[in-house]
Amino acid sequence: MIRVVVDREASGNIVGFEVSGHAGYSEYGKDIVCAAVSAIVQTAVIGLTEILGIKIEYRQKAGKATCVIPAGLSGDQNEKINIILETMLCGLKSIEEGYGDYIRVEERRLN
């Protein structure tokens, strides 16, 4: 199962996320759940880095991807970042609605 954990700061802004595990919906290379999750997450990362020019802390290795948004950004930057990450979250929750046996999306509030 894929597990997605999205971290929010007290203001409600998304400040990071972690995606781990394997869907197990189908065999490697034919798993539509894995492909959909990967496409949504990679598109969000591209939006942050290439479109907004934000230097995020992003690590990806077999079965796990983590992203941390840097502190100290302007309000305008944070607003744009949040739009991209909220869109990513909506897409992942949509996958969870249809394929809940293969993906879990959780939100965690940080202090």
PDB file of C-alpha atoms in Angstrom:
ATOM      1  CA  MET A   1       0.000   0.000   0.000  1.00  0.00           C
ATOM      2  CA  ILE A   2       1.108   3.557  -0.704  1.00  0.00           C
ATOM      3  CA  ARG A   3       1.050   5.841   2.322  1.00  0.00           C
ATOM      4  CA  VAL A   4       0.990   9.608   1.862  1.00  0.00           C
ATOM      5  CA  VAL A   5       1.545  11.880   4.870  1.00  0.00           C
ATOM      6  CA  VAL A   6       1.065  15.607   4.318  1.00  0.00           C
ATOM      7  CA  ASP A   7       2.402  17.966   7.007  1.00  0.00           C
ATOM      8  CA  ARG A   8       0.645  21.249   7.786  1.00  0.00           C
ATOM      9  CA  GLU A   9       1.893  24.059   9.977  1.00  0.00           C
ATOM     10  CA  ALA A  10      -0.430  25.766  12.474  1.00  0.00           C
ATOM     11  CA  SER A  11      -1.567  28.268   9.809  1.00  0.00           C
ATOM     12  CA  GLY A  12      -2.822  25.390   7.667  1.00  0.00           C
ATOM     13  CA  ASN A  13      -0.169  25.707   4.966  1.00  0.00           C
ATOM     14  CA  ILE A  14       1.376  22.490   3.699  1.00  0.00           C
ATOM     15  CA  VAL A  15       5.069  22.438   4.621  1.00  0.00           C
ATOM     16  CA  GLY A  16       6.053  18.974   3.440  1.00  0.00           C
ATOM     17  CA  PHE A  17       4.982  15.495   2.514  1.00  0.00           C
ATOM     18  CA  GLU A  18       6.174  11.912   2.376  1.00  0.00           C
ATOM     19  CA  VAL A  19       5.063   9.194  -0.016  1.00  0.00           C
ATOM     20  CA  SER A  20       6.127   5.633   0.771  1.00  0.00           C
ATOM     21  CA  GLY A  21       5.356   2.063  -0.128  1.00  0.00           C
ATOM     22  CA  HIS A  22       4.080   0.300  -3.209  1.00  0.00           C
ATOM     23  CA  ALA A  23       0.460   0.109  -4.313  1.00  0.00           C
ATOM     24  CA  GLY A  24       0.414  -3.575  -5.201  1.00  0.00           C
ATOM     25  CA  TYR A  25      -2.520  -3.021  -7.540  1.00  0.00           C
ATOM     26  CA  SER A  26      -0.778  -4.752 -10.430  1.00  0.00           C
ATOM     27  CA  GLU A  27       2.644  -5.988 -11.478  1.00  0.00           C
ATOM     28  CA  TYR A  28       5.574  -3.613 -11.815  1.00  0.00           C
ATOM     29  CA  GLY A  29       5.244  -1.441 -14.906  1.00  0.00           C
ATOM     30  CA  LYS A  30       1.484  -1.985 -15.136  1.00  0.00           C
ATOM     31  CA  ASP A  31       0.343  -0.563 -11.797  1.00  0.00           C
ATOM     32  CA  ILE A  32      -2.016   2.323 -12.597  1.00  0.00           C
ATOM     33  CA  VAL A  33      -2.279   3.411  -8.956  1.00  0.00           C
ATOM     34  CA  CYS A  34       1.483   3.734  -8.645  1.00  0.00           C
ATOM     35  CA  ALA A  35       1.691   5.534 -11.986  1.00  0.00           C
ATOM     36  CA  ALA A  36      -1.040   7.999 -11.029  1.00  0.00           C
ATOM     37  CA  VAL A  37       0.505   8.796  -7.641  1.00  0.00           C
ATOM     38  CA  SER A  38       3.954   9.213  -9.188  1.00  0.00           C
ATOM     39  CA  ALA A  39       2.640  11.530 -11.902  1.00  0.00           C
ATOM     40  CA  ILE A  40       0.779  13.751  -9.442  1.00  0.00           C
ATOM     41  CA  VAL A  41       3.700  14.010  -7.005  1.00  0.00           C
ATOM     42  CA  GLN A  42       6.282  14.611  -9.743  1.00  0.00           C
ATOM     43  CA  THR A  43       4.092  17.291 -11.329  1.00  0.00           C
ATOM     44  CA  ALA A  44       3.785  19.092  -7.981  1.00  0.00           C
ATOM     45  CA  VAL A  45       7.563  18.967  -7.483  1.00  0.00           C
ATOM     46  CA  ILE A  46       8.121  20.340 -11.000  1.00  0.00           C
ATOM     47  CA  GLY A  47       5.624  23.114 -10.285  1.00  0.00           C
ATOM     48  CA  LEU A  48       7.477  24.079  -7.121  1.00  0.00           C
ATOM     49  CA  THR A  49      10.993  23.918  -8.544  1.00  0.00           C
ATOM     50  CA  GLU A  50      10.683  24.859 -12.207  1.00  0.00           C
ATOM     51  CA  ILE A  51       7.621  27.103 -12.298  1.00  0.00           C
ATOM     52  CA  LEU A  52       7.971  28.845  -8.919  1.00  0.00           C
ATOM     53  CA  GLY A  53      11.757  28.475  -8.655  1.00  0.00           C
ATOM     54  CA  ILE A  54      11.582  27.311  -5.022  1.00  0.00           C
ATOM     55  CA  LYS A  55      14.569  25.367  -3.691  1.00  0.00           C
ATOM     56  CA  ILE A  56      12.819  22.576  -1.852  1.00  0.00           C
ATOM     57  CA  GLU A  57      14.412  19.708   0.021  1.00  0.00           C
ATOM     58  CA  TYR A  58      13.352  16.723  -2.085  1.00  0.00           C
ATOM     59  CA  ARG A  59      14.616  13.165  -1.853  1.00  0.00           C
ATOM     60  CA  GLN A  60      13.489  10.194  -3.860  1.00  0.00           C
ATOM     61  CA  LYS A  61      14.660   6.608  -3.675  1.00  0.00           C
ATOM     62  CA  ALA A  62      13.042   3.254  -4.255  1.00  0.00           C
ATOM     63  CA  GLY A  63       9.646   3.259  -2.606  1.00  0.00           C
ATOM     64  CA  LYS A  64       9.948   6.628  -0.853  1.00  0.00           C
ATOM     65  CA  ALA A  65       9.835  10.337  -1.664  1.00  0.00           C
ATOM     66  CA  THR A  66      10.035  13.220   0.809  1.00  0.00           C
ATOM     67  CA  CYS A  67       9.628  16.945   0.304  1.00  0.00           C
ATOM     68  CA  VAL A  68      10.196  19.780   2.768  1.00  0.00           C
ATOM     69  CA  ILE A  69       9.327  23.389   1.974  1.00  0.00           C
ATOM     70  CA  PRO A  70      11.932  25.860   3.259  1.00  0.00           C
ATOM     71  CA  ALA A  71      11.011  28.349   5.982  1.00  0.00           C
ATOM     72  CA  GLY A  72      11.331  32.098   5.563  1.00  0.00           C
ATOM     73  CA  LEU A  73       9.575  32.480   2.219  1.00  0.00           C
ATOM     74  CA  SER A  74       7.365  35.456   1.405  1.00  0.00           C
ATOM     75  CA  GLY A  75       3.608  35.333   1.881  1.00  0.00           C
ATOM     76  CA  ASP A  76       3.141  35.405  -1.897  1.00  0.00           C
ATOM     77  CA  GLN A  77       5.506  32.460  -2.362  1.00  0.00           C
ATOM     78  CA  ASN A  78       3.781  30.486   0.391  1.00  0.00           C
ATOM     79  CA  GLU A  79       0.390  31.145  -1.182  1.00  0.00           C
ATOM     80  CA  LYS A  80       1.560  29.847  -4.572  1.00  0.00           C
ATOM     81  CA  ILE A  81       3.263  26.838  -2.985  1.00  0.00           C
ATOM     82  CA  ASN A  82       0.095  26.003  -1.098  1.00  0.00           C
ATOM     83  CA  ILE A  83      -2.013  26.168  -4.267  1.00  0.00           C
ATOM     84  CA  ILE A  84       0.249  23.602  -5.934  1.00  0.00           C
ATOM     85  CA  LEU A  85       0.384  21.313  -2.897  1.00  0.00           C
ATOM     86  CA  GLU A  86      -3.360  21.534  -2.177  1.00  0.00           C
ATOM     87  CA  THR A  87      -3.966  20.561  -5.808  1.00  0.00           C
ATOM     88  CA  MET A  88      -1.601  17.607  -5.371  1.00  0.00           C
ATOM     89  CA  LEU A  89      -3.470  16.608  -2.205  1.00  0.00           C
ATOM     90  CA  CYS A  90      -6.849  16.784  -3.993  1.00  0.00           C
ATOM     91  CA  GLY A  91      -5.523  14.521  -6.740  1.00  0.00           C
ATOM     92  CA  LEU A  92      -4.136  11.994  -4.267  1.00  0.00           C
ATOM     93  CA  LYS A  93      -7.388  11.968  -2.273  1.00  0.00           C
ATOM     94  CA  SER A  94      -9.282  11.361  -5.496  1.00  0.00           C
ATOM     95  CA  ILE A  95      -7.138   8.291  -6.151  1.00  0.00           C
ATOM     96  CA  GLU A  96      -7.761   7.166  -2.572  1.00  0.00           C
ATOM     97  CA  GLU A  97     -11.527   7.412  -3.119  1.00  0.00           C
ATOM     98  CA  GLY A  98     -11.369   5.010  -6.044  1.00  0.00           C
ATOM     99  CA  TYR A  99      -8.516   2.774  -4.894  1.00  0.00           C
ATOM    100  CA  GLY A 100      -8.611   2.945  -1.093  1.00  0.00           C
ATOM    101  CA  ASP A 101      -7.249  -0.577  -0.740  1.00  0.00           C
ATOM    102  CA  TYR A 102      -3.992   0.586  -2.345  1.00  0.00           C
ATOM    103  CA  ILE A 103      -3.385   4.133  -1.028  1.00  0.00           C
ATOM    104  CA  ARG A 104      -3.911   5.983   2.255  1.00  0.00           C
ATOM    105  CA  VAL A 105      -3.639   9.766   2.494  1.00  0.00           C
ATOM    106  CA  GLU A 106      -3.127  11.314   5.936  1.00  0.00           C
ATOM    107  CA  GLU A 107      -2.725  14.892   7.084  1.00  0.00           C
ATOM    108  CA  ARG A 108      -0.604  15.731  10.105  1.00  0.00           C
ATOM    109  CA  ARG A 109      -0.735  19.057  11.961  1.00  0.00           C
ATOM    110  CA  LEU A 110       2.654  20.270  13.187  1.00  0.00           C
ATOM    111  CA  ASN A 111       3.003  22.546  16.218  1.00  0.00           C
TER     112      ASN A 111
END
